[in-house]
Amino acid sequence: MNRLPILTLSHISKRFAAQEVLSDFHLTINDGEFFTILGPSGCGKTTVLRLIAGFEQPNEGKILLNGEDIAGIPAEKRPVNTVFQSYALFPHLSVFDNVAFGLKMAEVDAQNIAVRVADALAIVRLSDFATRKPHQLSGGQKQRVAIARAVVNRPKILLLDESLSALDHKLRQQMQLELKQLQRQLGITFVYVTHDQEEALSMSDRILVMHNGQAQQVGTPREIYEAPRNLFVAQFIGEINVFDGEITRALGEYQYQAMINGVERDIRCDHRFAAGDRVHVMLRPEDLRIDCRPNVLERKGFPGVVLERNYTGQTLNSHIRLENGQAVTVHEFFDEDDPDFDYSINQKVGVDWVPGWEHVIPAERSGQA
Amino acid sequence: MKVLNFRRVAIVLTLVWLGLFVLVPHVLVVLTSVMSPDPQHLAVWPVTLASWERLFEPVYAEVFWRSLWLSTLTTAICLVLGYPFAYIVAKLPGVWRGVLLFLMIVPFWTNSLIRTYAIKLILGNKGLVNAALLGAGLVDEPLQLLYTPFAVVFGLVYVLLPFMVLPLVSSFDKLDGTLLEAARDLGAAFWARFRLIIVPLTMPGIIAGSLMVFLPAMGMFYVADLLGGAKNLLLGNIIKNQFLVVRDWPFGAAFSVALIVIMAGLLWLYFLANQRINRQGGLDDEGL
């Protein structure tokens, strides 16, 4: 889908006292997309949100909304609304008055307010709760009121600050689905901040991964998961096995031979390398295969020993220690034709992958023997 | 078993204490109020409602309204001064907050009677304020500050301000800053936030502080005695005079009971208001 940028942050830096939270930070968010800022706590993601909302001012840089610099506009006048992590519902006001608050501030007439609040409450399926007070609501209901209170103002951008983190697992999954549907239905740009990578992958059109105040990678969930640009992104999003290797020679365009754990292998990648370059060869647990043929000569891949195997229902997750001491994780789906599919602890196996499934990046740390 | 015994002993002791020093004196005051005055024996039988009837004499009604007015004014000034002060104290980082609260409490180490005398020195014709004004050439002759309603209200505000500030600070402590951000986010500028969020959510503190200023203000006779002269009486002055000067104990007692009833009425209103606010989730909610 081709979308136009609605919000641009350029050259943003933000310091609190002596601590630099963001430095020379750039970000472009497109109109109508579900954009997620993902990172561990303290990475600066909430600061980005607060800069967009207007609760913080950048020390340097520009924030453009539809091409207009909004740096000087106070939070109360920006056409963006926030769903707070703690919901921040006004405890002395009814659900109706909470949702109507923004419209009253905008001096919408009473009749219109009644209609729009009713609509917003219908969208979040809380029509029967208009007269309740926040303390009479469950966590999920409070969450919905907070969303209704924000979207009723028809903001250009809706900011969500770890909005689902206070809910229990099941409710959170349900709300993830609802949020995504809501976003599609309203067509409003959502900027969602979270530290939960699963949540980010399942809801977003695009994800920004942040670490230590730096943008690490921007891309679709698929790009982020399948082609992480660096070790941090690879390890933060899902599980990954990293093999350290060294390029021995080029075989053709984007095809190389590399020495990995003492074994020569062909690898494919979209970087350019020269012989002698150190690389990380990365494989998701579900991309690895275990060869458990009893004859050691027939077995393919890196030899190792089964340390542990966990049955999860969908997959069998095995932890293997390779001969060089490296631990790898392998997730395999059950083969319905083989009811006895399982390994025994200490069983000798080989760990292998289908050529081309690996993802290779230049080495960031010195290789281990 | 030991714990149980201790509890019993504690309850009995408290009851005995309250009975001896609160209930009995109050019963005595109520009894005295329906007796006849007697210069020599202070109060004698027979039972009469004469003292109670005298409460409605216009002279006393005037004092009552005047006293009510001075107390109301004192409360209003304390609120106006104390509200922003409490807000600032509550928002300050730990150390400064402690220092400010400490400074607020320090004057309590000196008896308030002595502090009232000190005000006399400040407001008198040859006091600090007039000396400064004369010295600066702002006035040609000393201003009459002492023995005016102004002096009484000044003294009352000075003595009672901490009682306004402390409950307000605790109310501001409970005020969640995120709610103010949420209000801003929804388009509320400062005054709208103040009117629609800050005031309603600190209402329990406003009511508690106002009562803690208003109720004692009605009775602080020595402040009015020292600073107000003969004209600016409070209800407390009348009661004191009836007991100590006129020696009409039944009338003094009737006045006391009337004052207690008024205060009890106000406390009851406070209780109702608090219940209402609590039901609205003003106090306990969001505390989670």
XYZ file of C-alpha atoms in Angstrom:
657
model
C 0.000 0.000 0.000
C 1.276 3.426 -0.888
C 0.830 5.861 1.900
C 1.848 9.447 2.467
C 3.851 10.490 5.510
C 1.681 12.143 8.169
C 4.339 12.639 10.810
C 8.042 13.240 10.512
C 10.542 13.551 13.324
C 13.908 14.799 12.139
C 17.183 15.386 13.952
C 15.409 15.079 17.301
C 17.498 15.114 20.422
C 16.127 15.095 23.936
C 18.027 15.364 27.199
C 16.762 15.005 30.741
C 19.227 16.775 33.010
C 22.563 15.343 31.910
C 21.157 12.210 30.329
C 20.675 12.101 26.592
C 17.598 10.002 25.865
C 17.399 10.616 22.125
C 20.085 11.884 19.815
C 19.700 12.755 16.154
C 16.577 10.634 16.001
C 14.583 10.263 12.789
C 11.186 8.780 12.206
C 8.547 8.890 9.475
C 5.053 7.597 10.083
C 2.612 7.189 7.205
C -1.031 8.185 7.150
C -3.388 5.433 8.231
C -0.816 2.882 9.313
C -0.508 0.943 12.541
C 2.989 1.877 13.596
C 4.665 0.279 16.586
C 7.688 1.519 18.483
C 9.249 -1.519 20.085
C 12.103 -1.671 22.533
C 13.164 -2.653 26.029
C 12.301 -0.324 28.895
C 14.497 2.756 29.007
C 15.175 2.759 25.262
C 13.458 6.116 24.758
C 10.274 4.859 23.114
C 7.942 6.526 25.590
C 9.864 9.777 25.181
C 9.170 9.654 21.437
C 5.478 9.280 22.194
C 5.513 12.141 24.686
C 7.273 14.362 22.161
C 4.553 13.658 19.616
C 1.830 14.266 22.220
C 3.487 17.522 23.273
C 4.170 16.591 26.906
C 7.877 17.025 26.245
C 9.690 19.445 24.005
C 12.728 18.344 21.976
C 16.052 20.051 22.700
C 16.776 19.998 18.998
C 15.021 18.927 15.842
C 11.668 19.243 14.167
C 8.348 17.475 14.481
C 6.257 17.862 11.342
C 2.591 16.919 11.272
C 1.271 17.000 7.703
C 4.314 19.056 6.839
C 3.678 21.649 9.545
C 6.081 22.175 12.415
C 4.147 21.537 15.631
C 7.050 22.162 17.994
C 5.469 25.345 19.390
C 1.952 23.966 19.737
C 1.065 22.915 23.307
C -0.293 19.428 23.986
C -3.850 20.666 24.485
C -3.969 22.072 20.963
C -2.393 19.189 19.041
C -4.709 17.026 16.929
C -3.362 13.882 18.561
C -4.781 11.921 21.478
C -3.239 9.455 23.872
C -4.378 6.214 25.465
C -2.379 6.108 28.679
C -0.806 3.027 30.166
C -2.707 3.546 33.425
C -5.836 4.572 31.427
C -5.927 7.865 33.415
C -9.730 7.930 33.472
C -11.124 10.813 35.513
C -12.349 9.058 38.666
C -14.989 11.666 39.527
C -16.650 11.574 36.115
C -18.981 8.986 34.611
C -17.971 6.982 31.554
C -20.090 9.330 29.438
C -18.445 12.453 30.865
C -14.995 10.929 30.492
C -15.590 10.239 26.821
C -17.297 13.627 26.314
C -14.409 15.540 27.950
C -12.449 16.270 24.785
C -15.572 17.269 22.841
C -16.616 19.655 25.614
C -13.174 21.212 25.523
C -13.572 21.634 21.772
C -16.946 23.319 22.476
C -18.959 20.864 20.435
C -22.683 21.417 21.080
C -24.468 19.120 23.513
C -26.524 17.300 20.896
C -23.491 16.426 18.827
C -21.631 15.361 21.941
C -24.422 12.956 22.873
C -24.396 11.398 19.392
C -20.630 11.108 19.096
C -20.134 9.731 22.599
C -22.845 7.159 21.971
C -21.105 6.165 18.732
C -17.713 5.893 20.405
C -19.130 3.776 23.224
C -20.880 1.565 20.689
C -17.585 0.998 18.870
C -15.950 -0.250 22.066
C -19.144 -2.139 23.019
C -19.759 -0.205 26.239
C -23.076 1.441 25.373
C -24.699 0.140 28.552
C -21.982 1.537 30.788
C -22.350 5.264 30.092
C -23.520 6.130 33.607
C -20.942 4.014 35.443
C -18.001 5.482 37.285
C -14.499 4.240 36.408
C -14.138 2.366 39.707
C -17.130 0.228 38.756
C -15.391 -1.070 35.615
C -13.046 -4.003 35.023
C -9.551 -3.497 33.618
C -10.601 -4.356 30.078
C -13.604 -2.026 30.270
C -11.442 0.833 31.567
C -9.128 0.166 28.655
C -12.016 0.483 26.225
C -13.260 3.700 27.808
C -9.754 5.135 27.486
C -9.748 4.214 23.792
C -13.239 5.642 23.239
C -12.251 8.848 25.058
C -9.362 9.290 22.643
C -10.923 8.267 19.317
C -14.125 10.262 19.866
C -12.071 13.398 19.133
C -11.149 12.044 15.683
C -7.441 12.708 16.173
C -5.027 12.685 13.251
C -2.872 10.295 15.239
C -3.765 8.065 18.152
C -0.902 7.395 20.546
C -1.020 4.262 22.671
C 1.456 3.940 25.517
C 1.921 0.291 26.496
C -1.844 0.329 26.580
C -2.396 -3.387 26.963
C 0.356 -4.171 29.430
C -1.891 -4.057 32.488
C -4.271 -6.684 31.127
C -3.957 -10.420 31.628
C -2.734 -12.584 28.783
C -6.065 -13.723 27.372
C -7.684 -10.286 27.535
C -4.598 -8.781 25.988
C -4.812 -11.063 22.970
C -8.457 -10.194 22.533
C -7.731 -6.465 22.805
C -4.904 -6.804 20.269
C -7.400 -8.120 17.777
C -9.932 -5.418 18.634
C -7.359 -2.655 18.388
C -6.316 -3.762 14.948
C -9.918 -3.988 13.770
C -10.642 -0.593 15.287
C -7.680 0.931 13.516
C -8.798 -0.471 10.194
C -12.360 0.661 10.802
C -11.441 4.235 11.795
C -8.557 4.691 9.388
C -6.701 6.720 12.051
C -2.925 6.453 12.260
C -2.026 4.481 15.387
C 1.344 4.842 17.057
C 1.697 2.066 19.564
C 4.519 1.800 22.075
C 5.356 -1.574 23.594
C 8.154 -3.767 24.883
C 6.237 -6.899 23.893
C 7.608 -8.169 20.583
C 4.779 -10.626 20.032
C 2.247 -7.833 20.353
C 4.247 -5.692 17.948
C 4.503 -8.442 15.329
C 0.837 -9.369 15.444
C -0.662 -5.863 15.256
C 1.618 -3.599 13.284
C 1.883 -2.523 9.680
C 5.392 -1.331 10.444
C 7.669 -1.581 13.446
C 10.494 0.605 14.687
C 12.910 -1.236 16.943
C 14.679 1.053 19.400
C 17.620 0.523 21.713
C 19.487 3.069 23.846
C 17.772 6.013 22.186
C 18.724 4.837 18.701
C 16.513 3.552 15.929
C 17.784 0.047 15.164
C 15.524 -0.920 12.284
C 12.246 0.108 10.678
C 10.258 -2.341 8.654
C 7.259 -4.597 8.328
C 6.924 -7.308 10.984
C 8.136 -9.786 8.384
C 11.243 -7.819 7.510
C 12.058 -7.309 11.158
C 11.626 -10.969 11.961
C 13.162 -12.541 8.891
C 15.879 -10.042 8.069
C 17.007 -8.331 11.274
C 19.648 -5.745 10.502
C 21.791 -6.318 13.543
C 22.334 -8.636 16.458
C 20.177 -6.584 18.846
C 17.110 -6.706 16.607
C 17.677 -10.386 15.891
C 17.858 -11.302 19.549
C 15.154 -8.923 20.792
C 12.538 -10.160 18.323
C 11.799 -13.791 18.959
C 14.402 -16.470 19.503
C 17.385 -16.860 17.246
C 20.499 -19.018 16.986
C 23.657 -17.169 16.034
C 26.577 -19.059 14.469
C 29.832 -17.169 14.131
C 31.694 -17.752 10.890
C 34.285 -16.458 8.512
C 33.939 -15.938 4.765
C 36.453 -18.122 2.949
C 35.627 -17.200 -0.663
C 32.952 -15.777 -2.909
C 31.031 -18.235 -5.055
C 29.054 -15.730 -7.076
C 26.832 -12.746 -6.476
C 25.579 -12.909 -2.888
C 26.862 -16.450 -2.560
C 29.804 -17.299 -0.415
C 31.556 -20.136 1.205
C 32.064 -19.702 4.925
C 33.751 -21.612 7.701
C 31.233 -22.150 10.490
C 32.195 -24.143 13.567
C 34.970 -25.800 11.631
C 32.719 -26.838 8.737
C 32.654 -25.271 5.270
C 29.178 -24.270 4.178
C 27.622 -22.354 1.323
C 25.694 -19.325 2.466
C 23.512 -16.835 0.687
C 23.071 -13.220 1.766
C 22.411 -9.715 0.468
C 25.560 -8.162 1.913
C 28.887 -7.913 0.092
C 31.731 -9.649 1.846
C 35.386 -10.304 1.153
C 37.336 -13.411 2.118
C 38.325 -13.200 5.771
C 35.278 -11.144 6.847
C 33.673 -12.390 10.025
C 29.916 -12.908 9.896
C 26.956 -13.920 12.058
C 24.908 -16.652 10.456
C 21.491 -16.521 12.081
C 18.718 -19.081 12.103
C 15.337 -19.035 13.819
C 14.637 -22.182 15.876
C 11.882 -23.178 13.449
C 14.341 -23.015 10.524
C 16.694 -25.628 11.965
C 16.336 -29.352 11.456
C 17.465 -32.215 13.624
C 18.919 -35.270 11.959
C 18.631 -38.197 14.335
C 19.678 -41.057 12.105
C 21.561 -43.559 14.262
C 24.480 -43.924 11.854
C 26.893 -41.127 12.584
C 28.273 -41.177 9.043
C 24.841 -40.613 7.501
C 23.970 -37.728 9.838
C 24.125 -34.270 8.362
C 24.844 -30.940 10.039
C 26.672 -29.944 13.181
C 26.961 -32.811 15.623
C 25.564 -32.266 19.088
C 23.778 -33.765 22.086
C 20.150 -33.305 23.130
C 20.129 -31.429 26.453
C 16.408 -30.983 26.912
C 13.206 -31.362 24.921
C 9.958 -29.591 25.714
C 6.584 -30.481 24.393
C 4.472 -27.347 23.804
C 1.472 -28.838 22.081
C 2.183 -27.373 18.666
C 5.877 -27.949 18.517
C 8.653 -29.945 20.052
C 11.339 -27.568 21.293
C 14.785 -29.114 21.673
C 17.881 -27.673 23.226
C 21.045 -29.073 21.679
C 24.629 -28.587 22.768
C 26.971 -28.629 19.809
C 30.451 -30.092 20.009
C 32.010 -26.632 20.371
C 29.837 -25.987 23.424
C 27.328 -23.661 21.718
C 23.700 -24.192 22.725
C 21.065 -24.039 20.007
C 17.294 -24.221 20.106
C 15.244 -26.075 17.515
C 11.468 -25.909 17.137
C 9.885 -28.671 15.062
C 6.263 -29.236 14.173
C 4.918 -32.667 14.778
C 4.905 -35.085 11.951
C 1.483 -36.664 12.023
C 2.750 -39.780 10.319
C 5.209 -40.395 13.104
C 3.491 -40.729 16.482
C 6.747 -41.570 18.233
C 8.404 -38.357 17.086
C 10.582 -37.405 20.063
C 14.185 -37.429 21.217
C 15.781 -38.825 24.309
C 18.041 -36.759 26.474
C 21.752 -37.172 25.650
C 20.858 -38.579 22.245
C 23.527 -37.737 19.648
C 22.065 -35.774 16.717
C 23.022 -33.459 13.892
C 21.703 -29.903 13.539
C 21.190 -28.688 10.012
C 19.193 -26.243 7.918
C 17.901 -25.919 4.390
C 20.484 -23.937 2.384
C 19.287 -20.374 1.820
C 17.211 -20.157 5.002
C 20.049 -18.558 6.898
C 20.253 -14.804 7.480
C 23.768 -13.387 7.439
C 25.010 -10.064 8.826
C 28.530 -8.711 9.393
C 29.950 -9.767 12.741
C 29.476 -7.321 15.633
C 31.376 -9.264 18.276
C 34.488 -11.330 18.049
C 33.763 -14.887 17.081
C 33.917 -17.659 19.627
C 35.816 -20.849 18.962
C -4.999 -14.539 75.063
C -2.559 -11.862 76.076
C -3.397 -9.852 72.962
C -7.096 -10.122 73.689
C -6.617 -8.921 77.249
C -4.557 -6.003 76.099
C -7.254 -5.074 73.660
C -9.896 -5.214 76.364
C -7.830 -3.122 78.727
C -7.167 -0.571 76.010
C -10.832 -0.287 75.114
C -11.927 0.022 78.735
C -9.274 2.637 79.458
C -10.299 4.662 76.424
C -13.966 4.462 77.348
C -13.264 5.504 80.939
C -11.103 8.361 79.739
C -13.672 9.578 77.227
C -16.458 9.166 79.784
C -14.674 11.090 82.529
C -13.158 13.860 80.460
C -15.523 14.254 77.538
C -18.969 12.899 78.334
C -19.284 14.053 81.964
C -18.084 17.632 81.297
C -20.433 17.935 78.332
C -23.357 16.659 80.364
C -22.441 19.158 83.060
C -22.348 21.994 80.530
C -25.742 21.007 79.119
C -27.138 20.776 82.667
C -25.696 24.143 83.622
C -27.278 25.729 80.579
C -30.768 24.998 81.903
C -30.066 26.195 85.471
C -30.565 29.681 86.914
C -27.661 32.058 87.248
C -26.499 33.036 90.709
C -23.563 35.385 91.345
C -22.428 33.479 94.393
C -23.033 29.811 93.606
C -22.612 30.316 89.828
C -25.567 28.077 88.933
C -28.548 27.033 91.022
C -31.863 25.271 90.558
C -34.637 25.581 89.417
C -34.475 24.474 85.835
C -35.218 27.251 83.359
C -34.864 27.923 79.637
C -34.187 31.603 80.252
C -30.548 31.387 79.131
C -31.541 29.699 75.911
C -34.116 32.390 75.214
C -31.460 35.059 75.703
C -29.433 33.535 72.861
C -31.937 35.007 70.446
C -31.544 38.570 71.702
C -30.458 40.849 68.823
C -27.159 41.758 70.534
C -26.052 38.165 70.483
C -27.410 37.509 67.031
C -25.201 40.360 65.856
C -22.140 38.873 67.540
C -23.048 35.534 66.080
C -23.212 36.846 62.531
C -20.082 38.908 63.008
C -18.235 35.912 64.356
C -19.524 33.786 61.500
C -18.401 36.424 59.013
C -14.900 36.749 60.502
C -14.481 32.958 60.546
C -15.718 32.648 56.980
C -13.352 35.373 55.839
C -10.478 33.705 57.697
C -11.309 30.377 56.058
C -11.504 31.936 52.606
C -8.149 33.698 53.016
C -6.512 30.535 54.355
C -7.874 28.627 51.363
C -6.633 31.178 48.834
C -3.193 31.285 50.467
C -2.974 27.624 51.398
C -4.173 26.052 48.130
C -1.287 27.132 45.893
C 1.145 26.651 48.759
C -0.044 23.080 49.320
C 0.185 22.395 45.588
C 3.778 23.598 45.493
C 4.731 21.645 48.611
C 3.193 18.457 47.219
C 5.024 18.805 43.895
C 8.439 19.578 45.386
C 11.117 16.908 45.582
C 11.380 15.119 48.928
C 13.955 17.254 50.713
C 12.371 20.637 49.991
C 8.961 19.345 50.761
C 10.200 18.216 54.178
C 11.889 21.550 54.841
C 8.766 23.541 53.952
C 6.477 21.361 56.040
C 8.944 21.587 58.909
C 9.014 25.403 58.694
C 5.243 25.319 58.742
C 5.210 23.294 61.954
C 8.012 25.153 63.789
C 5.753 27.996 65.088
C 3.704 25.370 66.962
C 6.624 25.010 69.353
C 5.705 28.439 70.690
C 2.382 28.877 72.445
C -0.102 30.554 70.124
C -0.955 33.087 72.841
C 2.635 34.297 72.787
C 2.621 34.378 69.015
C -0.522 36.492 69.143
C 1.277 38.937 71.401
C 4.037 39.040 68.808
C 1.487 40.046 66.163
C 0.466 42.854 68.475
C 4.032 44.122 68.367
C 4.065 43.938 64.599
C 0.707 45.623 63.956
C 0.754 48.222 66.779
C 0.962 51.977 66.199
C 4.670 51.834 66.940
C 5.000 48.348 65.518
C 7.145 47.037 62.700
C 4.649 47.612 59.892
C 3.963 51.221 60.800
C 7.636 51.934 61.450
C 8.444 50.612 57.974
C 5.620 52.578 56.315
C 6.598 55.796 58.124
C 10.261 55.222 57.378
C 9.524 54.718 53.687
C 7.452 57.867 53.708
C 4.354 56.048 52.468
C 2.174 57.375 55.297
C 2.413 60.508 57.445
C 0.935 59.081 60.601
C 0.682 55.511 61.874
C -2.162 53.426 60.400
C -4.685 52.028 62.861
C -4.075 48.338 62.271
C -4.491 46.898 65.722
C -7.975 46.581 67.243
C -9.627 46.261 63.847
C -11.393 43.355 62.167
C -8.333 43.223 59.932
C -6.090 42.483 62.916
C -8.407 39.707 64.123
C -8.544 38.057 60.707
C -4.793 38.513 60.318
C -4.186 36.775 63.666
C -6.640 33.978 62.905
C -5.134 33.361 59.468
C -1.654 33.325 60.964
C -2.535 30.811 63.662
C -4.786 28.588 61.545
C -3.112 28.480 58.116
C -1.234 25.211 58.797
C -4.533 23.462 59.512
C -5.624 24.376 56.005
C -2.363 23.438 54.330
C -1.800 19.986 55.828
C -5.023 18.306 54.614
C -4.588 20.006 51.243
C -1.050 18.660 50.866
C -2.325 15.157 51.480
C -5.063 15.705 48.877
C -2.559 16.947 46.305
C -0.350 13.953 47.073
C -3.177 11.679 45.983
C -3.797 13.663 42.798
C -2.428 11.574 39.928
C -0.380 13.755 37.553
C -1.308 11.504 34.629
C -4.908 12.718 34.965
C -3.740 16.261 34.324
C -1.775 15.083 31.296
C -4.852 13.245 30.089
C -6.908 16.410 30.464
C -4.280 18.369 28.545
C -4.220 15.701 25.887
C -7.990 16.120 25.515
C -7.651 19.849 24.952
C -8.040 21.321 28.448
C -5.988 24.486 28.990
C -4.859 25.441 32.500
C -8.101 26.908 33.847
C -10.185 24.067 32.478
C -7.845 21.551 34.120
C -7.995 23.505 37.357
C -11.789 23.769 37.394
C -12.701 20.327 36.059
C -9.970 18.081 37.426
C -7.845 19.646 40.170
C -10.594 21.237 42.269
C -13.037 18.299 42.206
C -10.299 15.805 43.037
C -8.893 17.857 45.922
C -12.379 18.629 47.278
C -11.942 16.348 50.310
C -8.848 18.349 51.281
C -10.614 21.647 50.666
C -13.529 20.640 52.894
C -11.348 19.143 55.620
C -8.987 22.136 55.678
C -11.874 24.622 55.686
C -13.509 22.915 58.649
C -10.245 22.737 60.547
C -9.890 26.497 60.110
C -13.513 27.526 60.401
C -14.435 25.636 63.575
C -11.564 26.850 65.794
C -11.847 30.362 64.323
C -15.302 30.705 65.899
C -13.894 30.075 69.337
C -10.409 31.624 69.439
C -11.295 34.271 71.965
C -7.759 35.275 72.896
C -6.952 36.314 69.322
C -9.986 38.604 69.275
C -9.218 39.737 72.835
C -5.664 40.755 72.067
C -5.985 42.006 68.524
C -9.618 43.008 68.115
C -10.351 45.189 71.115
C -13.885 45.492 72.418
C -15.769 45.557 69.141
C -14.485 42.589 67.214
C -15.785 39.736 69.310
C -15.983 36.116 68.412
C -18.445 33.620 69.890
C -15.598 32.383 72.046
C -15.234 35.823 73.627
C -18.827 35.907 74.718
C -18.554 32.479 76.301
C -15.336 33.408 78.060
C -16.857 36.663 79.338
C -19.980 34.985 80.653
C -17.931 32.499 82.632
C -15.067 34.683 83.845
C -16.336 38.280 83.870
C -20.120 38.336 84.161
C -20.138 35.018 86.042
C -23.403 34.001 84.380
C -22.561 30.341 83.968
C -25.920 29.082 82.628
C -25.860 31.625 79.803
C -22.212 30.840 79.015
C -23.092 27.153 79.018
C -26.066 27.693 76.707
C -23.803 29.586 74.331
C -21.236 26.773 74.441
C -23.841 24.139 73.682
C -25.145 26.222 70.784
C -21.616 26.498 69.371
C -21.044 22.763 69.772
C -24.299 22.033 67.940
C -23.310 24.307 65.063
C -19.908 22.653 64.777
C -21.424 19.180 64.978
C -23.805 20.196 62.193
C -20.893 21.279 60.011
C -18.985 18.080 60.732
C -22.042 16.102 59.770
C -22.226 18.006 56.484
C -18.544 17.219 55.936
C -19.229 13.572 56.560
C -22.075 13.600 54.019
C -19.985 15.426 51.441
C -17.105 13.042 51.918
C -19.366 10.063 51.494
C -20.720 11.544 48.299
C -17.257 12.195 46.925
C -16.131 8.733 47.914
C -19.044 7.218 46.126
C -17.990 9.198 43.068
C -14.588 7.649 43.399
C -12.936 10.953 44.200
C -10.756 9.695 47.007
C -10.096 6.013 46.956
C -10.229 5.230 43.295
C -7.121 5.095 41.123
C -5.238 4.306 44.276
C -5.703 0.664 43.308
